[in-house]
JSON list of C-alpha atoms in Angstrom, two decimals:
[
{"chain": "R", "resi": 282, "resn": "UNK", "atom": "CA", "xyz": [47.67, 1.81, -3.05]},
{"chain": "R", "resi": 283, "resn": "UNK", "atom": "CA", "xyz": [45.24, 1.68, -0.12]},
{"chain": "R", "resi": 284, "resn": "UNK", "atom": "CA", "xyz": [45.46, -1.13, 2.42]},
{"chain": "R", "resi": 285, "resn": "UNK", "atom": "CA", "xyz": [42.26, -3.18, 2.85]},
{"chain": "R", "resi": 286, "resn": "UNK", "atom": "CA", "xyz": [40.60, -2.78, 6.23]},
{"chain": "R", "resi": 287, "resn": "UNK", "atom": "CA", "xyz": [40.67, -5.88, 8.43]},
{"chain": "R", "resi": 288, "resn": "UNK", "atom": "CA", "xyz": [37.38, -7.70, 8.96]},
{"chain": "R", "resi": 289, "resn": "UNK", "atom": "CA", "xyz": [35.90, -7.27, 12.43]},
{"chain": "R", "resi": 290, "resn": "UNK", "atom": "CA", "xyz": [34.05, -10.37, 13.66]},
{"chain": "R", "resi": 291, "resn": "UNK", "atom": "CA", "xyz": [31.18, -10.06, 16.11]},
{"chain": "R", "resi": 292, "resn": "UNK", "atom": "CA", "xyz": [29.65, -13.23, 17.58]},
{"chain": "R", "resi": 293, "resn": "UNK", "atom": "CA", "xyz": [26.11, -12.64, 18.80]},
{"chain": "R", "resi": 294, "resn": "UNK", "atom": "CA", "xyz": [26.38, -15.73, 20.95]},
{"chain": "R", "resi": 295, "resn": "UNK", "atom": "CA", "xyz": [28.81, -13.68, 23.04]},
{"chain": "R", "resi": 296, "resn": "UNK", "atom": "CA", "xyz": [28.01, -10.02, 22.23]},
{"chain": "R", "resi": 297, "resn": "UNK", "atom": "CA", "xyz": [24.64, -8.33, 22.87]},
{"chain": "R", "resi": 298, "resn": "UNK", "atom": "CA", "xyz": [22.82, -7.18, 19.74]},
{"chain": "R", "resi": 299, "resn": "UNK", "atom": "CA", "xyz": [22.71, -3.62, 21.06]},
{"chain": "R", "resi": 300, "resn": "UNK", "atom": "CA", "xyz": [26.50, -3.58, 21.21]},
{"chain": "R", "resi": 301, "resn": "UNK", "atom": "CA", "xyz": [26.76, -4.85, 17.64]},
{"chain": "R", "resi": 302, "resn": "UNK", "atom": "CA", "xyz": [24.48, -2.14, 16.30]},
{"chain": "R", "resi": 303, "resn": "UNK", "atom": "CA", "xyz": [26.28, 0.51, 18.34]},
{"chain": "R", "resi": 304, "resn": "UNK", "atom": "CA", "xyz": [29.57, -0.61, 16.79]},
{"chain": "R", "resi": 305, "resn": "UNK", "atom": "CA", "xyz": [28.11, -0.46, 13.29]},
{"chain": "R", "resi": 306, "resn": "UNK", "atom": "CA", "xyz": [26.62, 2.98, 13.89]},
{"chain": "R", "resi": 307, "resn": "UNK", "atom": "CA", "xyz": [29.94, 4.36, 15.09]},
{"chain": "R", "resi": 308, "resn": "UNK", "atom": "CA", "xyz": [31.96, 2.89, 12.22]},
{"chain": "R", "resi": 309, "resn": "UNK", "atom": "CA", "xyz": [32.75, 5.13, 9.26]},
{"chain": "R", "resi": 310, "resn": "UNK", "atom": "CA", "xyz": [34.51, 2.45, 7.19]},
{"chain": "R", "resi": 311, "resn": "UNK", "atom": "CA", "xyz": [35.49, -1.19, 7.32]},
{"chain": "R", "resi": 312, "resn": "UNK", "atom": "CA", "xyz": [34.04, -4.68, 7.02]},
{"chain": "R", "resi": 313, "resn": "UNK", "atom": "CA", "xyz": [32.20, -6.70, 9.64]},
{"chain": "R", "resi": 314, "resn": "UNK", "atom": "CA", "xyz": [31.31, -10.38, 9.97]},
{"chain": "R", "resi": 315, "resn": "UNK", "atom": "CA", "xyz": [28.36, -11.26, 12.22]},
{"chain": "R", "resi": 316, "resn": "UNK", "atom": "CA", "xyz": [28.10, -14.82, 13.55]},
{"chain": "R", "resi": 317, "resn": "UNK", "atom": "CA", "xyz": [25.22, -16.66, 15.27]},
{"chain": "R", "resi": 318, "resn": "UNK", "atom": "CA", "xyz": [22.38, -14.18, 14.65]},
{"chain": "R", "resi": 319, "resn": "UNK", "atom": "CA", "xyz": [19.93, -16.99, 15.56]},
{"chain": "R", "resi": 320, "resn": "UNK", "atom": "CA", "xyz": [16.89, -15.10, 14.29]},
{"chain": "R", "resi": 321, "resn": "UNK", "atom": "CA", "xyz": [17.60, -11.90, 16.20]},
{"chain": "R", "resi": 322, "resn": "UNK", "atom": "CA", "xyz": [15.53, -8.84, 15.28]},
{"chain": "R", "resi": 323, "resn": "UNK", "atom": "CA", "xyz": [16.92, -5.53, 13.93]},
{"chain": "R", "resi": 324, "resn": "UNK", "atom": "CA", "xyz": [20.35, -6.93, 13.07]},
{"chain": "R", "resi": 325, "resn": "UNK", "atom": "CA", "xyz": [22.47, -4.28, 11.28]},
{"chain": "R", "resi": 326, "resn": "UNK", "atom": "CA", "xyz": [19.61, -1.80, 11.53]},
{"chain": "R", "resi": 327, "resn": "UNK", "atom": "CA", "xyz": [20.23, 1.92, 10.97]},
{"chain": "R", "resi": 328, "resn": "UNK", "atom": "CA", "xyz": [23.57, 1.78, 9.15]},
{"chain": "R", "resi": 329, "resn": "UNK", "atom": "CA", "xyz": [24.43, 5.16, 7.63]},
{"chain": "R", "resi": 330, "resn": "UNK", "atom": "CA", "xyz": [28.05, 4.78, 6.49]},
{"chain": "R", "resi": 331, "resn": "UNK", "atom": "CA", "xyz": [29.91, 3.05, 3.69]},
{"chain": "R", "resi": 332, "resn": "UNK", "atom": "CA", "xyz": [30.64, -0.17, 5.56]},
{"chain": "R", "resi": 333, "resn": "UNK", "atom": "CA", "xyz": [30.16, -3.80, 4.56]},
{"chain": "R", "resi": 334, "resn": "UNK", "atom": "CA", "xyz": [28.40, -6.27, 6.84]},
{"chain": "R", "resi": 335, "resn": "UNK", "atom": "CA", "xyz": [28.09, -10.02, 6.32]},
{"chain": "R", "resi": 336, "resn": "UNK", "atom": "CA", "xyz": [25.64, -11.90, 8.52]},
{"chain": "R", "resi": 337, "resn": "UNK", "atom": "CA", "xyz": [26.15, -15.66, 8.66]},
{"chain": "R", "resi": 338, "resn": "UNK", "atom": "CA", "xyz": [22.78, -17.15, 9.55]},
{"chain": "R", "resi": 339, "resn": "UNK", "atom": "CA", "xyz": [19.10, -16.29, 9.45]},
{"chain": "R", "resi": 340, "resn": "UNK", "atom": "CA", "xyz": [17.67, -13.12, 10.98]},
{"chain": "R", "resi": 341, "resn": "UNK", "atom": "CA", "xyz": [14.37, -11.94, 12.42]},
{"chain": "R", "resi": 342, "resn": "UNK", "atom": "CA", "xyz": [12.33, -8.77, 11.94]},
{"chain": "R", "resi": 343, "resn": "UNK", "atom": "CA", "xyz": [13.64, -5.57, 10.33]},
{"chain": "R", "resi": 344, "resn": "UNK", "atom": "CA", "xyz": [17.15, -6.68, 9.45]},
{"chain": "R", "resi": 345, "resn": "UNK", "atom": "CA", "xyz": [18.98, -3.78, 7.77]},
{"chain": "R", "resi": 346, "resn": "UNK", "atom": "CA", "xyz": [16.03, -1.48, 8.36]},
{"chain": "R", "resi": 347, "resn": "UNK", "atom": "CA", "xyz": [16.58, 2.24, 7.66]},
{"chain": "R", "resi": 348, "resn": "UNK", "atom": "CA", "xyz": [19.69, 1.32, 5.70]},
{"chain": "R", "resi": 349, "resn": "UNK", "atom": "CA", "xyz": [21.92, 3.91, 4.00]},
{"chain": "R", "resi": 350, "resn": "UNK", "atom": "CA", "xyz": [25.17, 3.91, 2.00]},
{"chain": "R", "resi": 351, "resn": "UNK", "atom": "CA", "xyz": [26.76, 0.60, 2.96]},
{"chain": "R", "resi": 352, "resn": "UNK", "atom": "CA", "xyz": [26.04, -3.02, 2.13]},
{"chain": "R", "resi": 353, "resn": "UNK", "atom": "CA", "xyz": [24.50, -5.83, 4.16]},
{"chain": "R", "resi": 354, "resn": "UNK", "atom": "CA", "xyz": [24.61, -9.44, 3.05]},
{"chain": "R", "resi": 355, "resn": "UNK", "atom": "CA", "xyz": [22.70, -12.15, 4.91]},
{"chain": "R", "resi": 356, "resn": "UNK", "atom": "CA", "xyz": [23.66, -15.76, 4.26]},
{"chain": "R", "resi": 357, "resn": "UNK", "atom": "CA", "xyz": [20.30, -17.14, 5.30]},
{"chain": "R", "resi": 358, "resn": "UNK", "atom": "CA", "xyz": [16.63, -16.16, 5.51]},
{"chain": "R", "resi": 359, "resn": "UNK", "atom": "CA", "xyz": [14.95, -13.04, 6.89]},
{"chain": "R", "resi": 360, "resn": "UNK", "atom": "CA", "xyz": [11.65, -12.42, 8.62]},
{"chain": "R", "resi": 361, "resn": "UNK", "atom": "CA", "xyz": [9.28, -9.44, 8.34]},
{"chain": "R", "resi": 362, "resn": "UNK", "atom": "CA", "xyz": [10.50, -6.05, 7.16]},
{"chain": "R", "resi": 363, "resn": "UNK", "atom": "CA", "xyz": [13.87, -6.82, 5.59]},
{"chain": "R", "resi": 364, "resn": "UNK", "atom": "CA", "xyz": [15.48, -3.49, 4.52]},
{"chain": "R", "resi": 365, "resn": "UNK", "atom": "CA", "xyz": [12.37, -1.58, 5.58]},
{"chain": "R", "resi": 366, "resn": "UNK", "atom": "CA", "xyz": [12.73, 2.10, 4.64]},
{"chain": "R", "resi": 367, "resn": "UNK", "atom": "CA", "xyz": [16.06, 1.60, 2.86]},
{"chain": "R", "resi": 368, "resn": "UNK", "atom": "CA", "xyz": [17.41, 4.91, 1.57]},
{"chain": "R", "resi": 369, "resn": "UNK", "atom": "CA", "xyz": [20.53, 3.89, -0.36]},
{"chain": "R", "resi": 370, "resn": "UNK", "atom": "CA", "xyz": [23.18, 1.18, -0.51]},
{"chain": "R", "resi": 371, "resn": "UNK", "atom": "CA", "xyz": [22.55, -2.53, -0.96]},
{"chain": "R", "resi": 372, "resn": "UNK", "atom": "CA", "xyz": [20.87, -5.25, 1.10]},
{"chain": "R", "resi": 373, "resn": "UNK", "atom": "CA", "xyz": [21.06, -8.84, -0.13]},
{"chain": "R", "resi": 374, "resn": "UNK", "atom": "CA", "xyz": [20.02, -12.21, 1.27]},
{"chain": "R", "resi": 375, "resn": "UNK", "atom": "CA", "xyz": [20.85, -15.65, -0.05]},
{"chain": "R", "resi": 376, "resn": "UNK", "atom": "CA", "xyz": [17.60, -17.18, 1.15]},
{"chain": "R", "resi": 377, "resn": "UNK", "atom": "CA", "xyz": [13.97, -16.08, 1.34]},
{"chain": "R", "resi": 378, "resn": "UNK", "atom": "CA", "xyz": [12.20, -13.22, 3.10]},
{"chain": "R", "resi": 379, "resn": "UNK", "atom": "CA", "xyz": [8.77, -13.21, 4.73]},
{"chain": "R", "resi": 380, "resn": "UNK", "atom": "CA", "xyz": [6.36, -10.27, 4.74]},
{"chain": "R", "resi": 381, "resn": "UNK", "atom": "CA", "xyz": [6.98, -6.68, 3.66]},
{"chain": "R", "resi": 382, "resn": "UNK", "atom": "CA", "xyz": [10.53, -6.92, 2.33]},
{"chain": "R", "resi": 383, "resn": "UNK", "atom": "CA", "xyz": [11.73, -3.52, 1.15]},
{"chain": "R", "resi": 384, "resn": "UNK", "atom": "CA", "xyz": [8.65, -1.76, 2.51]},
{"chain": "R", "resi": 385, "resn": "UNK", "atom": "CA", "xyz": [8.62, 2.03, 1.98]},
{"chain": "R", "resi": 386, "resn": "UNK", "atom": "CA", "xyz": [12.11, 1.92, 0.46]},
{"chain": "R", "resi": 387, "resn": "UNK", "atom": "CA", "xyz": [13.19, 5.31, -0.91]},
{"chain": "R", "resi": 388, "resn": "UNK", "atom": "CA", "xyz": [16.40, 4.26, -2.69]},
{"chain": "R", "resi": 389, "resn": "UNK", "atom": "CA", "xyz": [19.09, 1.64, -2.95]},
{"chain": "R", "resi": 390, "resn": "UNK", "atom": "CA", "xyz": [18.88, -1.99, -4.03]},
{"chain": "R", "resi": 391, "resn": "UNK", "atom": "CA", "xyz": [17.34, -4.98, -2.24]},
{"chain": "R", "resi": 392, "resn": "UNK", "atom": "CA", "xyz": [18.18, -8.43, -3.61]},
{"chain": "R", "resi": 393, "resn": "UNK", "atom": "CA", "xyz": [16.36, -11.55, -2.43]},
{"chain": "R", "resi": 394, "resn": "UNK", "atom": "CA", "xyz": [17.81, -14.66, -4.03]},
{"chain": "R", "resi": 395, "resn": "UNK", "atom": "CA", "xyz": [14.92, -16.86, -2.87]},
{"chain": "R", "resi": 396, "resn": "UNK", "atom": "CA", "xyz": [11.23, -16.06, -2.47]},
{"chain": "R", "resi": 397, "resn": "UNK", "atom": "CA", "xyz": [9.56, -13.06, -0.86]},
{"chain": "R", "resi": 398, "resn": "UNK", "atom": "CA", "xyz": [6.31, -13.27, 1.08]},
{"chain": "R", "resi": 399, "resn": "UNK", "atom": "CA", "xyz": [3.24, -11.06, 1.07]},
{"chain": "R", "resi": 400, "resn": "UNK", "atom": "CA", "xyz": [3.45, -7.31, 0.53]},
{"chain": "R", "resi": 401, "resn": "UNK", "atom": "CA", "xyz": [6.95, -7.25, -0.87]},
{"chain": "R", "resi": 402, "resn": "UNK", "atom": "CA", "xyz": [7.68, -3.63, -1.80]},
{"chain": "R", "resi": 403, "resn": "UNK", "atom": "CA", "xyz": [4.57, -2.25, -0.09]},
{"chain": "R", "resi": 404, "resn": "UNK", "atom": "CA", "xyz": [4.49, 1.55, -0.38]},
{"chain": "R", "resi": 405, "resn": "UNK", "atom": "CA", "xyz": [7.73, 1.50, -2.38]},
{"chain": "R", "resi": 406, "resn": "UNK", "atom": "CA", "xyz": [9.01, 5.05, -2.83]},
{"chain": "R", "resi": 407, "resn": "UNK", "atom": "CA", "xyz": [11.97, 4.74, -5.16]},
{"chain": "R", "resi": 408, "resn": "UNK", "atom": "CA", "xyz": [14.07, 1.72, -4.21]},
{"chain": "R", "resi": 409, "resn": "UNK", "atom": "CA", "xyz": [14.75, -1.21, -6.52]},
{"chain": "R", "resi": 410, "resn": "UNK", "atom": "CA", "xyz": [13.90, -4.77, -5.46]},
{"chain": "R", "resi": 411, "resn": "UNK", "atom": "CA", "xyz": [14.99, -7.89, -7.33]},
{"chain": "R", "resi": 412, "resn": "UNK", "atom": "CA", "xyz": [13.54, -11.25, -6.28]},
{"chain": "R", "resi": 413, "resn": "UNK", "atom": "CA", "xyz": [15.02, -14.45, -7.69]},
{"chain": "R", "resi": 414, "resn": "UNK", "atom": "CA", "xyz": [11.94, -16.53, -6.84]},
{"chain": "R", "resi": 415, "resn": "UNK", "atom": "CA", "xyz": [8.28, -15.70, -6.25]},
{"chain": "R", "resi": 416, "resn": "UNK", "atom": "CA", "xyz": [6.51, -12.89, -4.41]},
{"chain": "R", "resi": 417, "resn": "UNK", "atom": "CA", "xyz": [3.38, -13.25, -2.29]},
{"chain": "R", "resi": 418, "resn": "UNK", "atom": "CA", "xyz": [0.01, -11.56, -2.40]},
{"chain": "R", "resi": 419, "resn": "UNK", "atom": "CA", "xyz": [-0.42, -7.77, -2.34]},
{"chain": "R", "resi": 420, "resn": "UNK", "atom": "CA", "xyz": [3.16, -7.16, -3.41]},
{"chain": "R", "resi": 421, "resn": "UNK", "atom": "CA", "xyz": [3.84, -3.54, -4.42]},
{"chain": "R", "resi": 422, "resn": "UNK", "atom": "CA", "xyz": [0.61, -2.43, -2.74]},
{"chain": "R", "resi": 423, "resn": "UNK", "atom": "CA", "xyz": [0.48, 1.38, -3.07]},
{"chain": "R", "resi": 424, "resn": "UNK", "atom": "CA", "xyz": [3.97, 1.40, -4.58]},
{"chain": "R", "resi": 425, "resn": "UNK", "atom": "CA", "xyz": [4.69, 4.99, -5.56]},
{"chain": "R", "resi": 426, "resn": "UNK", "atom": "CA", "xyz": [8.05, 4.85, -7.36]},
{"chain": "R", "resi": 427, "resn": "UNK", "atom": "CA", "xyz": [10.91, 2.45, -8.03]},
{"chain": "R", "resi": 428, "resn": "UNK", "atom": "CA", "xyz": [11.10, -1.00, -9.58]},
{"chain": "R", "resi": 429, "resn": "UNK", "atom": "CA", "xyz": [10.14, -4.50, -8.50]},
{"chain": "R", "resi": 430, "resn": "UNK", "atom": "CA", "xyz": [11.69, -7.27, -10.62]},
{"chain": "R", "resi": 431, "resn": "UNK", "atom": "CA", "xyz": [10.41, -10.82, -10.03]},
{"chain": "R", "resi": 432, "resn": "UNK", "atom": "CA", "xyz": [12.07, -13.73, -11.79]},
{"chain": "R", "resi": 433, "resn": "UNK", "atom": "CA", "xyz": [9.37, -16.16, -10.62]},
{"chain": "R", "resi": 434, "resn": "UNK", "atom": "CA", "xyz": [5.63, -15.77, -10.12]},
{"chain": "R", "resi": 435, "resn": "UNK", "atom": "CA", "xyz": [3.53, -13.16, -8.31]},
{"chain": "R", "resi": 436, "resn": "UNK", "atom": "CA", "xyz": [0.63, -13.82, -5.95]},
{"chain": "R", "resi": 437, "resn": "UNK", "atom": "CA", "xyz": [-2.84, -12.30, -5.91]},
{"chain": "R", "resi": 438, "resn": "UNK", "atom": "CA", "xyz": [-3.54, -8.57, -6.14]},
{"chain": "R", "resi": 439, "resn": "UNK", "atom": "CA", "xyz": [-0.15, -7.54, -7.47]},
{"chain": "R", "resi": 440, "resn": "UNK", "atom": "CA", "xyz": [0.23, -3.77, -7.56]},
{"chain": "R", "resi": 441, "resn": "UNK", "atom": "CA", "xyz": [-3.04, -2.97, -5.80]},
{"chain": "R", "resi": 442, "resn": "UNK", "atom": "CA", "xyz": [-3.47, 0.83, -5.85]},
{"chain": "R", "resi": 443, "resn": "UNK", "atom": "CA", "xyz": [-0.03, 1.26, -7.45]},
{"chain": "R", "resi": 444, "resn": "UNK", "atom": "CA", "xyz": [1.05, 4.78, -8.43]},
{"chain": "R", "resi": 445, "resn": "UNK", "atom": "CA", "xyz": [4.11, 5.19, -10.68]},
{"chain": "R", "resi": 446, "resn": "UNK", "atom": "CA", "xyz": [6.28, 2.19, -9.77]},
{"chain": "R", "resi": 447, "resn": "UNK", "atom": "CA", "xyz": [7.13, -0.36, -12.45]},
{"chain": "R", "resi": 448, "resn": "UNK", "atom": "CA", "xyz": [6.56, -4.05, -11.72]},
{"chain": "R", "resi": 449, "resn": "UNK", "atom": "CA", "xyz": [8.34, -6.60, -13.91]},
{"chain": "R", "resi": 450, "resn": "UNK", "atom": "CA", "xyz": [7.37, -10.28, -13.62]},
{"chain": "R", "resi": 451, "resn": "UNK", "atom": "CA", "xyz": [8.85, -13.11, -15.67]},
{"chain": "R", "resi": 452, "resn": "UNK", "atom": "CA", "xyz": [6.41, -15.78, -14.49]},
{"chain": "R", "resi": 453, "resn": "UNK", "atom": "CA", "xyz": [2.68, -15.93, -13.90]},
{"chain": "R", "resi": 454, "resn": "UNK", "atom": "CA", "xyz": [0.59, -13.41, -11.97]},
{"chain": "R", "resi": 455, "resn": "UNK", "atom": "CA", "xyz": [-2.34, -14.84, -10.01]},
{"chain": "R", "resi": 456, "resn": "UNK", "atom": "CA", "xyz": [-4.25, -11.56, -10.27]},
{"chain": "R", "resi": 457, "resn": "UNK", "atom": "CA", "xyz": [-3.73, -7.82, -10.47]},
{"chain": "R", "resi": 458, "resn": "UNK", "atom": "CA", "xyz": [-4.98, -5.52, -7.75]},
{"chain": "R", "resi": 459, "resn": "UNK", "atom": "CA", "xyz": [-7.20, -2.48, -8.06]},
{"chain": "R", "resi": 460, "resn": "UNK", "atom": "CA", "xyz": [-6.09, -0.11, -10.81]},
{"chain": "R", "resi": 461, "resn": "UNK", "atom": "CA", "xyz": [-3.11, -2.27, -11.82]},
{"chain": "R", "resi": 462, "resn": "UNK", "atom": "CA", "xyz": [-2.76, -3.23, -15.46]},
{"chain": "R", "resi": 463, "resn": "UNK", "atom": "CA", "xyz": [-0.29, -4.79, -17.87]},
{"chain": "R", "resi": 464, "resn": "UNK", "atom": "CA", "xyz": [1.68, -2.14, -19.78]},
{"chain": "R", "resi": 465, "resn": "UNK", "atom": "CA", "xyz": [3.91, -2.05, -22.83]},
{"chain": "R", "resi": 466, "resn": "UNK", "atom": "CA", "xyz": [7.42, -3.38, -22.36]},
{"chain": "R", "resi": 467, "resn": "UNK", "atom": "CA", "xyz": [9.34, -0.78, -24.35]},
{"chain": "R", "resi": 468, "resn": "UNK", "atom": "CA", "xyz": [13.06, -0.66, -25.09]},
{"chain": "R", "resi": 469, "resn": "UNK", "atom": "CA", "xyz": [13.80, 1.56, -22.07]},
{"chain": "R", "resi": 470, "resn": "UNK", "atom": "CA", "xyz": [12.08, -0.92, -19.78]},
{"chain": "R", "resi": 471, "resn": "UNK", "atom": "CA", "xyz": [14.10, -3.81, -21.19]},
{"chain": "R", "resi": 472, "resn": "UNK", "atom": "CA", "xyz": [17.24, -1.78, -20.46]},
{"chain": "R", "resi": 473, "resn": "UNK", "atom": "CA", "xyz": [16.05, -1.09, -16.90]},
{"chain": "R", "resi": 474, "resn": "UNK", "atom": "CA", "xyz": [15.45, -4.78, -16.23]},
{"chain": "R", "resi": 475, "resn": "UNK", "atom": "CA", "xyz": [18.78, -5.73, -17.79]},
{"chain": "R", "resi": 476, "resn": "UNK", "atom": "CA", "xyz": [20.59, -3.22, -15.58]},
{"chain": "R", "resi": 477, "resn": "UNK", "atom": "CA", "xyz": [18.86, -4.42, -12.42]},
{"chain": "R", "resi": 478, "resn": "UNK", "atom": "CA", "xyz": [19.51, -8.08, -13.21]},
{"chain": "R", "resi": 479, "resn": "UNK", "atom": "CA", "xyz": [23.17, -7.23, -13.74]},
{"chain": "R", "resi": 480, "resn": "UNK", "atom": "CA", "xyz": [23.33, -5.29, -10.48]},
{"chain": "R", "resi": 481, "resn": "UNK", "atom": "CA", "xyz": [21.69, -8.21, -8.67]},
{"chain": "R", "resi": 482, "resn": "UNK", "atom": "CA", "xyz": [23.99, -10.76, -10.28]},
{"chain": "R", "resi": 483, "resn": "UNK", "atom": "CA", "xyz": [21.05, -12.75, -11.69]},
{"chain": "R", "resi": 484, "resn": "UNK", "atom": "CA", "xyz": [20.79, -14.30, -15.13]},
{"chain": "R", "resi": 485, "resn": "UNK", "atom": "CA", "xyz": [17.59, -13.97, -17.12]},
{"chain": "R", "resi": 486, "resn": "UNK", "atom": "CA", "xyz": [16.54, -12.58, -20.47]},
{"chain": "R", "resi": 487, "resn": "UNK", "atom": "CA", "xyz": [14.94, -9.17, -19.83]},
{"chain": "R", "resi": 488, "resn": "UNK", "atom": "CA", "xyz": [12.64, -9.58, -22.84]},
{"chain": "R", "resi": 489, "resn": "UNK", "atom": "CA", "xyz": [10.92, -12.46, -21.00]},
{"chain": "R", "resi": 490, "resn": "UNK", "atom": "CA", "xyz": [9.43, -10.08, -18.45]},
{"chain": "R", "resi": 491, "resn": "UNK", "atom": "CA", "xyz": [6.04, -8.39, -18.55]},
{"chain": "R", "resi": 492, "resn": "UNK", "atom": "CA", "xyz": [5.54, -4.91, -17.12]},
{"chain": "R", "resi": 493, "resn": "UNK", "atom": "CA", "xyz": [2.68, -3.90, -14.85]},
{"chain": "R", "resi": 494, "resn": "UNK", "atom": "CA", "xyz": [1.77, -0.50, -13.48]},
{"chain": "R", "resi": 495, "resn": "UNK", "atom": "CA", "xyz": [-1.02, 1.93, -12.76]},
{"chain": "R", "resi": 496, "resn": "UNK", "atom": "CA", "xyz": [-4.05, 2.33, -15.02]},
{"chain": "R", "resi": 497, "resn": "UNK", "atom": "CA", "xyz": [-4.41, 5.74, -13.32]},
{"chain": "R", "resi": 498, "resn": "UNK", "atom": "CA", "xyz": [-8.13, 5.36, -12.73]},
{"chain": "R", "resi": 499, "resn": "UNK", "atom": "CA", "xyz": [-7.76, 5.92, -8.99]},
{"chain": "R", "resi": 500, "resn": "UNK", "atom": "CA", "xyz": [-5.96, 9.26, -9.31]},
{"chain": "R", "resi": 501, "resn": "UNK", "atom": "CA", "xyz": [-9.36, 10.91, -8.93]},
{"chain": "R", "resi": 502, "resn": "UNK", "atom": "CA", "xyz": [-11.83, 9.55, -6.38]},
{"chain": "R", "resi": 503, "resn": "UNK", "atom": "CA", "xyz": [-15.41, 8.94, -7.50]},
{"chain": "R", "resi": 504, "resn": "UNK", "atom": "CA", "xyz": [-17.93, 8.26, -4.74]},
{"chain": "R", "resi": 505, "resn": "UNK", "atom": "CA", "xyz": [-20.10, 6.27, -7.18]},
{"chain": "R", "resi": 506, "resn": "UNK", "atom": "CA", "xyz": [-17.35, 3.66, -7.50]},
{"chain": "R", "resi": 507, "resn": "UNK", "atom": "CA", "xyz": [-17.55, 2.51, -3.87]},
{"chain": "R", "resi": 508, "resn": "UNK", "atom": "CA", "xyz": [-20.29, -0.10, -4.29]},
{"chain": "R", "resi": 509, "resn": "UNK", "atom": "CA", "xyz": [-18.62, -1.60, -7.37]},
{"chain": "R", "resi": 510, "resn": "UNK", "atom": "CA", "xyz": [-15.25, -1.87, -5.63]},
{"chain": "R", "resi": 511, "resn": "UNK", "atom": "CA", "xyz": [-16.76, -3.41, -2.49]},
{"chain": "R", "resi": 512, "resn": "UNK", "atom": "CA", "xyz": [-18.56, -5.99, -4.66]},
{"chain": "R", "resi": 513, "resn": "UNK", "atom": "CA", "xyz": [-15.34, -6.75, -6.59]},
{"chain": "R", "resi": 514, "resn": "UNK", "atom": "CA", "xyz": [-13.36, -7.38, -3.42]},
{"chain": "R", "resi": 515, "resn": "UNK", "atom": "CA", "xyz": [-16.14, -9.50, -1.90]},
{"chain": "R", "resi": 516, "resn": "UNK", "atom": "CA", "xyz": [-16.27, -11.82, -4.67]}
]
């Protein structure tokens, strides 16, 4: 039987952020507790090993950016770019995130227990994002692959210019963006939502969600459509 690794505590009131991230980059295993982040930027950024990090307090920009393999849990809120470019592993926050959470994520799971601001999942490339509350405007803009699950409502222009990502929203959608449309919620999509809710530890009935995705009208560019699209966006 393996012996659990002791938890290493790093207090950012005493230790420079650069030293914390250096320690996390050098670690190949183990658990870490981070105290007093006080809104610092790039906390636990660039992890590429199977380690577990708990951050006690709110963080600034790009927390857990470029994340791979391990897990990061933030007991608090996060500013712009939470888990930006995540490749694998799990990033979770107990509070809310501002703009661009999970942007360009290629893999892994991002869980936001509260709300997410504008452009959540922008240019998503294969990661899964589960939001317990609402998401702001232009969420999943140009999302190419992966899943966005929203237990609350979605702001304006959801899925603008979306490619092949699936967007699941339980609540209301203010408006859909260019080329986004409501799609059939088939049995396989119900199973996908159920699996993601289970992975995120959130309770909801997957049949209550609606699915949105690409109407595929923008796959081929037509110069004659420019004036119509400019007029639509203007008003």
